[in-house]
Amino acid sequence: MKTGGQLIVEALEANGVDRIYCVPGESYLAVLDALHDSPIRTIVCRQEGGAAMMADCHGKLTGRPGICFVTRGPGATNASAGVHIAMQDSTPMILFIGQIARRIRDREAFQEVDYRRFFGDVAKWVTEIDDPARIPELVTRAFSVATSGRPGPVVIALPEDVLTEEAEAPAALPCVPVEANPSPAQMAELENLLANSKRPIAILGGGRWSEPAKAAIEKVAEAWALPVGCSFRRQMLFDHLHPCYAGDVGIGINPGLGSYIKQADLVLLIGGRLGEMPSSDYTLLKSPYPDQRLVHIHPDPSEIGRVYRPTLAINASPDAFVRALAELKPAAPPAWKDQTTKLHGGYLTWSTPPETGPGPVQMGPIMSWLETVLPDDAIITNGAGNYSTWVHRFHRFRCFGTQAAPTSGSMGYGTPAAVAAKELFPDKLVIAFAGDGCFLMNGQEFATAVQYDLPIIVVVVNNGTYGTIRMHQEREYPGRVVATDLKNPDFAALARAYGGYGETVERTADFAPAFERARASGRPAIVEVKLDPEAITPTRTLSDIRDRR
């Protein structure tokens, strides 16, 4: 006989969980007690949104579900931001919520929420466990749901009396991964499409990729001289210095690449959905009937044909598809090789930062310097805001597992994600980029980095405004600024108050030595960069936007 709390922890252990992220609550004390005697590492966070984002980052970087525990009511609703990110980003994640006791349901008891209704549209599956004897069954099912097909978040509510009740239950067994593979007939049809193409392109995205799959697609691209783009915030899926890399298919796409995709005669969409952002509001490929021949490869059959009608539909994971694709060899030298070379040259030009801009701090030279000193396996995290353009456009990703950023465009993600990344990979350099508005949405997780001695470096790009909204505001309602200006704390002093290292950069030349001192400190660090609000994008100022309006 074991308590529900013990059965939960045993099911996690059986499914290979080695760490969880949580904010403690009295509603799941029995689980916390069971964790006391478990080898599972428990990371206590400062706010449930940050804990859920750490779990999402864990899922992004490992392919295994990130595990988060929160208490009921306010704890669960705080965590919903991370669940939404995991859903839109196709990230495997499981959120466990302590729930009110079964006997007081439907009375609007203290912090009572119907989680099936609350999370129904932002999670892949939501359940509540009423019988402790079914814990091994339902927890293992959660791992299967979170990782199969299109990965996503699962939410499990745990009534507190279920966690304290004893039950006899079978030992938990791990979930069995589900793999879908392309058929020989599908690969033969794809081979024929490639043989008759003059302007093909592959676009990589989605989840369920691995380091071997990345290496394999790079070899395939080289063999076929196939131009390859990476979907929005999936840039770690292909080496940016590979001669076949064509660029980021995301927000603010290189116009040359966008034009090529629109005029392509064959698009291989591998693993991704090509949603609103990477499709440039569904203009690169028209919905529902693209002008291009479309081969859509996705591990979840319900995603194929959902937005675009494909010429060829292949239900397969990226790993399985790339293994099959590697067996195909071009019968003759590809006719499009010169186009691929031109696209890569266009990317190199596009990803070269500008050297000038308004104000005493220039982000272009800062990004250029970082490119010379960052190791290829450095992990970069960020949230949302115009500042992130400097990362997505000008950082050249080389290695798998080096990017964690929300495709859902959620602010506040970078700092908690960096904490999770550094905890997972302590030997790698981990840098979070955050705007001033973005940082203060989950900046409290810097305290978590201090608590666990995780020397992340947070580059806070401080321009005193909600920059993206200000840009749109100036374009649509010029001269009528409202609700976008910010009065910020001294971020470097804030880092020191938390017990970390902090510096402020007010001139371009100050950044490199400040960054090196932060890195050498061996402590979590904040390097605050005071950026002129006029430098709203790498190529445009607020004045430009107002004048053009």
Coordinates of C-alpha atoms in Angstrom, one line a residue:
M1 CA 0.0 0.0 0.0
K2 CA 1.4 3.4 -1.0
T3 CA 0.0 6.9 -0.9
G4 CA -1.0 8.7 -4.0
G5 CA 1.9 11.1 -3.6
Q6 CA 4.3 8.1 -3.5
L7 CA 2.7 6.6 -6.6
I8 CA 3.1 9.9 -8.5
V9 CA 6.8 10.1 -7.8
E10 CA 7.3 6.4 -8.6
A11 CA 5.5 6.9 -12.0
L12 CA 7.8 9.9 -12.7
E13 CA 10.9 7.8 -11.9
A14 CA 9.7 5.0 -14.1
N15 CA 9.4 7.4 -17.0
G16 CA 12.9 8.7 -16.6
V17 CA 12.2 12.0 -14.9
D18 CA 15.4 13.4 -13.3
R19 CA 14.2 16.9 -12.3
I20 CA 11.0 18.9 -11.7
Y21 CA 10.3 22.6 -11.5
C22 CA 7.8 23.8 -8.9
V23 CA 6.4 26.4 -6.6
P24 CA 5.3 24.5 -3.4
G25 CA 1.7 24.4 -2.2
E26 CA -0.2 22.7 0.6
S27 CA -2.4 21.1 -2.0
Y28 CA 0.3 18.6 -3.0
L29 CA 2.3 18.2 0.2
A30 CA 2.2 14.4 -0.1
V31 CA 4.1 14.6 -3.4
L32 CA 6.7 16.9 -1.9
D33 CA 7.1 14.5 0.9
A34 CA 7.6 11.6 -1.5
L35 CA 10.2 13.7 -3.5
H36 CA 12.2 14.0 -0.2
D37 CA 13.3 10.4 -0.6
S38 CA 13.6 10.4 -4.4
P39 CA 16.6 10.9 -6.7
I40 CA 14.5 13.4 -8.7
R41 CA 16.0 16.9 -8.4
T42 CA 13.5 19.5 -7.2
I43 CA 14.0 23.0 -8.5
V44 CA 11.9 25.5 -6.5
C45 CA 11.0 28.6 -8.5
R46 CA 9.6 32.0 -7.5
Q47 CA 6.4 32.2 -9.6
E48 CA 4.4 29.5 -11.3
G49 CA 4.6 31.1 -14.7
G50 CA 8.4 31.0 -14.5
A51 CA 8.3 27.3 -13.3
A52 CA 6.1 26.3 -16.3
M53 CA 8.4 28.2 -18.7
M54 CA 11.4 26.3 -17.3
A55 CA 9.5 23.0 -17.9
D56 CA 8.8 24.1 -21.5
C57 CA 12.5 24.9 -22.0
H58 CA 13.4 21.5 -20.6
G59 CA 11.0 19.9 -23.2
K60 CA 12.4 22.0 -26.0
L61 CA 16.1 21.2 -25.3
T62 CA 15.7 17.5 -24.4
G63 CA 12.6 16.2 -26.3
R64 CA 11.4 14.7 -23.0
P65 CA 8.5 16.2 -21.1
G66 CA 9.4 19.0 -18.7
I67 CA 7.6 18.4 -15.4
C68 CA 6.0 21.2 -13.4
F69 CA 4.2 21.1 -10.1
V70 CA 2.0 24.0 -8.9
T71 CA -0.8 24.5 -6.4
R72 CA -4.4 25.1 -7.2
G73 CA -6.2 28.3 -8.1
P74 CA -3.7 31.2 -8.4
G75 CA -0.8 28.8 -8.9
A76 CA -2.5 27.0 -11.8
T77 CA -3.7 30.2 -13.4
N78 CA -0.2 31.7 -13.2
A79 CA 1.2 28.5 -14.8
S80 CA -1.2 28.8 -17.8
A81 CA 1.2 31.1 -19.7
G82 CA 3.7 28.3 -19.8
V83 CA 1.1 25.8 -20.9
H84 CA 0.0 28.1 -23.7
I85 CA 3.6 28.4 -24.9
A86 CA 4.1 24.6 -24.8
M87 CA 0.9 24.1 -26.8
Q88 CA 1.7 26.6 -29.6
D89 CA 5.3 25.5 -29.6
S90 CA 4.6 21.8 -29.7
T91 CA 6.7 21.2 -26.6
P92 CA 6.3 18.0 -24.5
M93 CA 5.4 19.1 -20.9
I94 CA 3.3 17.8 -18.0
L95 CA 1.8 20.2 -15.5
F96 CA 0.6 18.7 -12.2
I97 CA -1.8 20.8 -10.1
G98 CA -2.7 20.2 -6.5
Q99 CA -6.5 20.2 -6.4
I100 CA -9.2 20.6 -3.7
A101 CA -10.4 17.4 -2.0
R102 CA -13.0 15.3 -3.8
R103 CA -15.6 15.6 -1.1
I104 CA -15.9 19.4 -1.5
R105 CA -16.2 19.7 -5.2
D106 CA -18.7 22.1 -6.9
R107 CA -19.0 24.3 -3.8
E108 CA -16.6 27.0 -5.0
A109 CA -14.2 25.8 -2.3
F110 CA -11.0 27.7 -1.5
Q111 CA -9.1 28.1 -4.8
E112 CA -11.4 25.7 -6.7
V113 CA -11.1 25.6 -10.5
D114 CA -12.5 23.1 -13.0
Y115 CA -9.2 22.4 -14.8
R116 CA -10.7 20.4 -17.6
R117 CA -12.7 23.6 -18.6
F118 CA -9.9 26.0 -17.8
F119 CA -7.1 24.3 -19.7
G120 CA -9.3 22.6 -22.3
D121 CA -8.2 24.9 -25.2
V122 CA -4.6 25.4 -24.3
A123 CA -3.5 21.8 -23.5
K124 CA -3.3 18.6 -25.5
W125 CA -5.0 16.6 -22.7
V126 CA -6.5 17.5 -19.3
T127 CA -7.5 15.0 -16.7
E128 CA -8.1 14.7 -12.9
I129 CA -7.2 11.6 -11.0
D130 CA -9.9 10.4 -8.7
D131 CA -8.5 7.0 -7.8
P132 CA -4.9 6.6 -6.5
A133 CA -4.8 3.1 -7.9
R134 CA -5.0 4.5 -11.4
I135 CA -2.0 6.9 -11.0
P136 CA 0.5 4.6 -12.7
E137 CA -1.8 4.2 -15.7
L138 CA -2.7 7.8 -16.1
V139 CA 0.7 9.3 -15.5
T140 CA 2.3 7.0 -18.0
R141 CA -0.5 7.9 -20.5
A142 CA 0.3 11.5 -19.9
F143 CA 3.9 10.9 -21.1
S144 CA 2.7 9.1 -24.2
V145 CA 0.2 11.9 -25.1
A146 CA 2.8 14.7 -24.4
T147 CA 5.4 13.1 -26.7
S148 CA 3.5 11.3 -29.5
G149 CA 2.2 12.9 -32.7
R150 CA 2.5 16.6 -32.3
P151 CA 4.0 17.0 -28.9
G152 CA 2.3 19.3 -26.4
P153 CA 1.3 19.9 -22.8
V154 CA -0.7 17.7 -20.5
V155 CA -2.4 18.9 -17.4
I156 CA -3.2 16.6 -14.5
A157 CA -5.2 17.7 -11.5
L158 CA -4.4 15.9 -8.2
P159 CA -7.1 16.1 -5.4
E160 CA -5.2 16.4 -2.2
D161 CA -7.1 13.5 -0.6
V162 CA -6.1 11.3 -3.5
L163 CA -2.5 12.1 -2.7
T164 CA -2.8 11.1 0.9
E165 CA -5.0 8.1 0.4
E166 CA -3.2 4.7 0.3
A167 CA -3.8 2.2 -2.5
E168 CA -2.4 -0.9 -3.9
A169 CA -1.4 -0.3 -7.5
P170 CA 0.8 -2.0 -10.1
A171 CA 4.3 -0.7 -10.5
A172 CA 4.5 2.0 -13.1
L173 CA 6.1 1.1 -16.5
P174 CA 7.5 3.7 -18.9
C175 CA 5.5 4.9 -21.9
V176 CA 6.4 3.3 -25.3
P177 CA 7.3 5.9 -27.9
V178 CA 5.2 6.0 -31.1
E179 CA 7.0 6.4 -34.4
A180 CA 5.4 7.0 -37.7
N181 CA 7.5 6.2 -40.8
P182 CA 7.1 7.2 -44.5
S183 CA 6.2 4.4 -46.9
P184 CA 8.4 3.4 -49.9
A185 CA 5.7 4.6 -52.3
Q186 CA 5.6 8.1 -50.6
M187 CA 9.4 8.4 -50.9
A188 CA 9.3 7.3 -54.5
E189 CA 6.8 10.0 -55.2
L190 CA 8.9 12.6 -53.4
E191 CA 11.9 11.5 -55.4
N192 CA 10.0 12.1 -58.6
L193 CA 8.9 15.6 -57.4
L194 CA 12.5 16.5 -56.7
A195 CA 13.7 15.2 -60.0
N196 CA 11.1 17.5 -61.8
S197 CA 11.7 20.5 -59.7
K198 CA 13.5 23.7 -60.7
R199 CA 13.0 25.9 -57.6
P200 CA 12.7 23.7 -54.5
I201 CA 13.2 24.6 -50.8
A202 CA 12.9 22.7 -47.5
I203 CA 11.6 24.5 -44.4
L204 CA 12.4 22.8 -41.1
G205 CA 10.2 23.3 -38.0
G206 CA 8.2 21.8 -35.2
G207 CA 9.3 19.4 -32.6
R208 CA 10.6 15.8 -32.3
W209 CA 13.9 16.6 -33.9
S210 CA 17.2 15.2 -32.6
E211 CA 20.9 15.9 -33.1
P212 CA 21.3 12.9 -35.5
A213 CA 18.4 14.1 -37.5
K214 CA 19.9 17.6 -37.8
A215 CA 23.2 16.1 -39.0
A216 CA 21.4 13.9 -41.5
I217 CA 19.3 16.7 -43.0
E218 CA 22.5 18.7 -43.5
K219 CA 24.1 15.8 -45.4
V220 CA 20.9 15.4 -47.5
A221 CA 20.9 19.1 -48.3
E222 CA 24.5 18.9 -49.4
A223 CA 23.9 15.9 -51.6
W224 CA 20.9 17.5 -53.3
A225 CA 22.2 21.1 -53.1
L226 CA 18.8 21.8 -51.5
P227 CA 18.2 25.2 -50.0
V228 CA 17.0 25.0 -46.5
G229 CA 15.2 27.5 -44.3
C230 CA 14.3 27.2 -40.6
S231 CA 10.9 28.2 -39.3
F232 CA 10.4 30.9 -36.7
R233 CA 12.5 30.3 -33.6
R234 CA 13.6 26.8 -34.9
Q235 CA 16.9 28.1 -36.1
M236 CA 19.0 25.5 -34.2
L237 CA 17.7 22.8 -36.6
F238 CA 20.3 23.7 -39.3
D239 CA 23.9 25.0 -39.3
H240 CA 23.7 28.6 -40.5
L241 CA 27.1 28.4 -42.1
H242 CA 26.2 25.4 -44.1
P243 CA 26.3 26.3 -47.8
C244 CA 22.7 25.3 -48.2
Y245 CA 21.3 27.5 -45.5
A246 CA 18.9 30.0 -46.9
G247 CA 17.8 31.8 -43.8
D248 CA 15.1 32.2 -41.1
V249 CA 11.5 31.8 -42.3
G250 CA 10.1 34.0 -39.6
I251 CA 9.0 37.5 -38.7
G252 CA 10.7 40.1 -40.9
I253 CA 11.9 37.5 -43.3
N254 CA 14.8 38.4 -45.7
P255 CA 12.8 39.8 -48.7
G256 CA 14.9 37.8 -51.1
L257 CA 14.2 34.5 -49.4
G258 CA 10.5 35.4 -49.1
S259 CA 10.3 36.1 -52.8
Y260 CA 12.1 32.8 -53.6
I261 CA 9.6 30.8 -51.5
K262 CA 6.6 32.4 -53.2
Q263 CA 8.0 31.5 -56.5
A264 CA 9.2 28.0 -55.6
D265 CA 7.8 25.1 -57.4
L266 CA 8.3 22.6 -54.6
V267 CA 8.2 23.2 -50.8
L268 CA 9.2 20.4 -48.3
L269 CA 7.7 21.4 -45.0
I270 CA 9.4 19.1 -42.5
G271 CA 8.0 18.8 -39.0
G272 CA 6.4 22.2 -38.8
R273 CA 2.9 23.7 -39.2
L274 CA 4.0 27.0 -40.9
G275 CA 1.6 29.1 -38.8
E276 CA 0.9 32.8 -39.1
M277 CA 4.3 34.1 -38.1
P278 CA 6.6 31.9 -40.3
S279 CA 4.1 32.1 -43.2
S280 CA 4.1 35.9 -43.2
D281 CA 0.4 35.9 -42.4
Y282 CA -0.3 33.0 -44.8
T283 CA 1.2 34.8 -47.8
L284 CA 4.3 32.7 -48.5
L285 CA 2.1 29.8 -49.0
K286 CA -1.6 30.6 -49.7
S287 CA -4.2 28.8 -47.6
P288 CA -5.8 26.5 -48.3
Y289 CA -4.3 25.9 -51.7
P290 CA -0.7 26.8 -52.2
D291 CA 0.7 27.9 -55.6
Q292 CA 3.7 25.7 -54.9
R293 CA 3.6 21.9 -54.8
L294 CA 3.7 21.1 -51.1
V295 CA 5.1 18.0 -49.4
H296 CA 4.1 18.2 -45.8
I297 CA 5.8 15.9 -43.4
H298 CA 4.4 15.9 -39.9
P299 CA 4.2 13.4 -37.0
D300 CA 0.6 14.1 -36.4
P301 CA -1.9 13.3 -39.2
S302 CA -4.4 15.8 -37.9
E303 CA -2.0 18.7 -38.7
I304 CA -1.6 17.6 -42.4
G305 CA -4.2 19.4 -44.5
R306 CA -5.4 21.5 -41.5
V307 CA -4.2 24.8 -43.1
Y308 CA -2.7 23.8 -46.4
R309 CA -3.7 21.1 -48.8
P310 CA -0.5 19.2 -49.7
T311 CA 0.5 17.7 -52.9
L312 CA 2.0 14.8 -50.9
A313 CA 1.2 14.1 -47.3
I314 CA 3.6 12.1 -45.2
N315 CA 2.8 11.2 -41.6
A316 CA 6.2 10.8 -40.1
S317 CA 8.4 12.3 -37.4
P318 CA 11.3 14.4 -38.6
D319 CA 13.8 11.7 -37.5
A320 CA 12.1 8.9 -39.4
F321 CA 11.5 11.0 -42.5
V322 CA 15.1 12.3 -42.7
R323 CA 16.4 8.7 -42.3
A324 CA 14.3 7.7 -45.3
L325 CA 15.3 10.9 -47.3
A326 CA 19.0 10.1 -46.8
E327 CA 18.4 6.9 -48.9
L328 CA 17.5 9.0 -52.0
K329 CA 20.3 10.2 -54.2
P330 CA 20.0 12.6 -57.1
A331 CA 20.3 11.0 -60.5
A332 CA 22.0 14.0 -61.9
P333 CA 23.6 17.2 -60.5
P334 CA 20.7 19.4 -59.3
A335 CA 19.8 22.2 -61.7
W336 CA 19.2 24.6 -58.8
K337 CA 22.6 24.6 -57.2
D338 CA 23.4 28.1 -58.3
Q339 CA 20.2 29.3 -56.7
T340 CA 21.1 27.7 -53.5
T341 CA 24.5 29.4 -53.5
K342 CA 22.8 32.7 -54.2
L343 CA 20.4 32.2 -51.3
H344 CA 23.1 31.4 -48.9
G345 CA 25.1 34.5 -49.9
G346 CA 21.9 36.5 -49.4
Y347 CA 21.6 35.1 -45.9
L348 CA 25.2 36.0 -45.0
T349 CA 24.6 39.6 -46.2
W350 CA 21.3 39.8 -44.4
S351 CA 22.8 38.4 -41.1
T352 CA 25.6 40.9 -41.0
P353 CA 24.8 43.5 -38.4
P354 CA 24.7 47.2 -39.2
E355 CA 27.6 49.2 -37.6
T356 CA 25.7 52.4 -36.9
G357 CA 22.4 53.6 -35.4
P358 CA 21.0 56.3 -33.1
G359 CA 22.4 56.8 -29.6
P360 CA 25.7 56.0 -27.9
V361 CA 25.1 52.2 -27.8
Q362 CA 25.1 50.3 -31.1
M363 CA 23.6 46.8 -31.0
G364 CA 25.2 45.9 -34.3
P365 CA 28.8 45.9 -33.2
I366 CA 27.7 44.2 -30.0
M367 CA 26.2 41.3 -31.9
S368 CA 29.3 41.2 -34.2
W369 CA 31.6 40.9 -31.2
L370 CA 29.4 38.2 -29.6
E371 CA 29.7 36.2 -32.8
T372 CA 33.4 36.1 -32.4
V373 CA 33.5 35.0 -28.8
L374 CA 30.5 32.7 -28.2
P375 CA 31.2 29.0 -28.5
D376 CA 29.1 27.2 -31.1
D377 CA 27.3 25.2 -28.4
A378 CA 26.3 28.3 -26.3
I379 CA 22.5 28.2 -25.5
I380 CA 20.6 31.4 -26.4
T381 CA 17.2 32.1 -24.8
N382 CA 14.8 35.0 -25.2
G383 CA 11.2 36.1 -24.8
A384 CA 9.4 38.5 -27.1
G385 CA 10.0 42.0 -28.2
N386 CA 11.8 44.0 -30.9
Y387 CA 15.1 43.4 -29.1
S388 CA 14.9 39.7 -30.1
T389 CA 15.4 40.7 -33.8
W390 CA 19.0 41.2 -33.0
V391 CA 19.3 37.6 -31.9
H392 CA 17.2 35.9 -34.6
R393 CA 18.6 37.9 -37.5
F394 CA 22.2 38.2 -36.5
H395 CA 23.2 35.2 -34.4
R396 CA 24.3 32.3 -36.6
F397 CA 23.2 29.1 -34.9
R398 CA 25.5 26.2 -35.5
C399 CA 24.5 23.4 -33.1
F400 CA 21.4 21.5 -32.1
G401 CA 19.9 22.2 -28.7
T402 CA 21.2 25.8 -28.6
Q403 CA 17.9 27.8 -28.9
A404 CA 15.0 28.2 -26.6
A405 CA 12.5 30.9 -27.5
P406 CA 8.6 30.9 -27.7
T407 CA 7.1 30.7 -31.2
S408 CA 4.0 31.9 -29.5
G409 CA 5.7 35.2 -28.9
S410 CA 5.3 35.2 -25.1
M411 CA 7.1 37.8 -23.1
G412 CA 9.0 36.9 -19.9
Y413 CA 10.4 33.6 -21.2
G414 CA 14.1 34.2 -21.6
T415 CA 15.2 34.4 -17.9
P416 CA 13.4 31.3 -16.6
A417 CA 14.4 29.4 -19.8
A418 CA 18.0 30.3 -19.2
V419 CA 17.8 29.0 -15.6
A420 CA 16.4 25.6 -16.9
A421 CA 19.0 25.4 -19.7
K422 CA 21.9 26.1 -17.3
E423 CA 20.6 23.6 -14.8
L424 CA 20.4 21.0 -17.6
F425 CA 23.7 21.8 -19.2
P426 CA 26.0 23.3 -16.5
D427 CA 29.1 23.1 -18.7
K428 CA 27.6 25.3 -21.5
L429 CA 27.5 29.1 -21.7
V430 CA 23.8 30.2 -21.4
I431 CA 22.8 33.7 -22.3
A432 CA 19.3 35.1 -22.0
F433 CA 18.3 38.2 -24.1
A434 CA 15.5 40.2 -22.6
G435 CA 14.0 43.6 -23.2
D436 CA 13.3 45.8 -20.1
G437 CA 9.6 45.0 -20.3
C438 CA 10.2 41.3 -21.1
F439 CA 12.7 40.9 -18.2
L440 CA 10.4 42.3 -15.6
M441 CA 7.6 39.8 -16.4
N442 CA 9.6 36.9 -15.0
G443 CA 12.8 38.5 -13.8
Q444 CA 12.2 37.1 -10.3
E445 CA 13.6 33.8 -11.6
F446 CA 17.0 35.4 -11.5
A447 CA 16.7 34.6 -7.8
T448 CA 16.4 30.9 -8.7
A449 CA 19.6 31.1 -10.7
V450 CA 21.3 32.6 -7.6
Q451 CA 19.8 30.0 -5.3
Y452 CA 21.2 27.1 -7.4
D453 CA 24.5 28.8 -8.4
L454 CA 23.6 28.8 -12.1
P455 CA 25.8 31.4 -13.7
I456 CA 23.6 32.6 -16.5
I457 CA 24.2 35.9 -18.3
V458 CA 21.1 38.0 -18.9
V459 CA 21.6 40.8 -21.5
V460 CA 18.8 43.3 -20.7
V461 CA 18.2 45.6 -23.7
N462 CA 16.7 48.6 -21.9
N463 CA 15.1 51.2 -24.1
G464 CA 12.5 52.4 -21.6
T465 CA 9.5 51.3 -23.6
Y466 CA 7.4 48.3 -24.7
G467 CA 9.2 48.6 -28.1
T468 CA 7.1 46.4 -30.3
I469 CA 3.9 48.0 -29.3
R470 CA 5.4 51.4 -29.5
M471 CA 6.6 50.6 -33.1
H472 CA 3.0 49.6 -34.1
Q473 CA 1.6 52.6 -32.2
E474 CA 3.8 55.1 -34.1
R475 CA 2.9 53.5 -37.4
E476 CA -0.9 53.3 -36.8
Y477 CA -1.4 56.3 -34.5
P478 CA 1.6 58.6 -35.0
G479 CA 2.2 61.2 -32.3
R480 CA -0.3 59.6 -29.9
V481 CA 1.9 57.7 -27.5
V482 CA 0.1 56.1 -24.6
A483 CA 0.8 53.1 -22.3
T484 CA 4.1 52.2 -23.8
D485 CA 6.7 54.2 -21.8
L486 CA 8.4 52.5 -18.9
K487 CA 10.3 53.8 -15.9
N488 CA 12.7 51.0 -15.0
P489 CA 14.9 50.0 -12.0
D490 CA 18.7 49.9 -12.2
F491 CA 19.0 46.4 -13.5
A492 CA 22.6 46.0 -12.6
A493 CA 21.9 47.0 -9.0
L494 CA 18.9 44.6 -9.0
A495 CA 21.3 41.8 -10.0
R496 CA 23.6 42.7 -7.1
A497 CA 20.6 42.8 -4.7
Y498 CA 19.7 39.3 -5.7
G499 CA 23.3 38.2 -5.0
G500 CA 24.4 38.1 -8.6
Y501 CA 26.7 40.3 -10.7
G502 CA 25.6 43.4 -12.5
E503 CA 26.9 46.0 -14.9
T504 CA 25.5 48.8 -17.0
V505 CA 26.6 49.5 -20.6
E506 CA 26.1 53.1 -21.8
R507 CA 28.6 53.0 -24.7
T508 CA 29.2 50.4 -27.3
A509 CA 32.8 50.0 -26.3
D510 CA 31.8 49.1 -22.7
F511 CA 29.9 46.0 -23.7
A512 CA 32.7 43.6 -24.4
P513 CA 34.7 44.1 -21.1
A514 CA 31.4 44.2 -19.1
F515 CA 30.3 40.9 -20.6
E516 CA 33.7 39.3 -20.0
R517 CA 33.7 40.4 -16.4
A518 CA 30.2 39.0 -16.0
R519 CA 31.3 35.7 -17.4
A520 CA 34.4 35.6 -15.2
S521 CA 32.4 36.4 -12.0
G522 CA 31.1 32.8 -11.9
R523 CA 27.8 34.2 -10.7
P524 CA 24.4 34.8 -12.3
A525 CA 24.8 38.1 -14.0
I526 CA 22.8 40.9 -15.7
V527 CA 24.5 43.2 -18.3
E528 CA 22.1 46.1 -18.8
V529 CA 22.4 47.7 -22.2
K530 CA 21.0 51.3 -22.4
L531 CA 19.6 51.5 -25.9
D532 CA 18.2 54.6 -27.4
P533 CA 14.4 54.1 -28.0
E534 CA 14.8 55.5 -31.5
A535 CA 16.8 52.3 -32.4
I536 CA 13.5 50.4 -32.6
T537 CA 14.7 47.9 -35.3
P538 CA 18.1 47.2 -36.8
T539 CA 17.3 49.3 -39.9
R540 CA 14.5 51.7 -38.8
T541 CA 14.0 54.4 -36.2
L542 CA 10.8 55.6 -34.6
S543 CA 11.3 58.8 -36.6
D544 CA 11.5 56.8 -39.8
I545 CA 8.2 55.1 -39.0
R546 CA 6.4 58.3 -38.1
D547 CA 7.7 60.0 -41.3
R548 CA 6.7 57.2 -43.5
R549 CA 3.2 57.2 -42.0

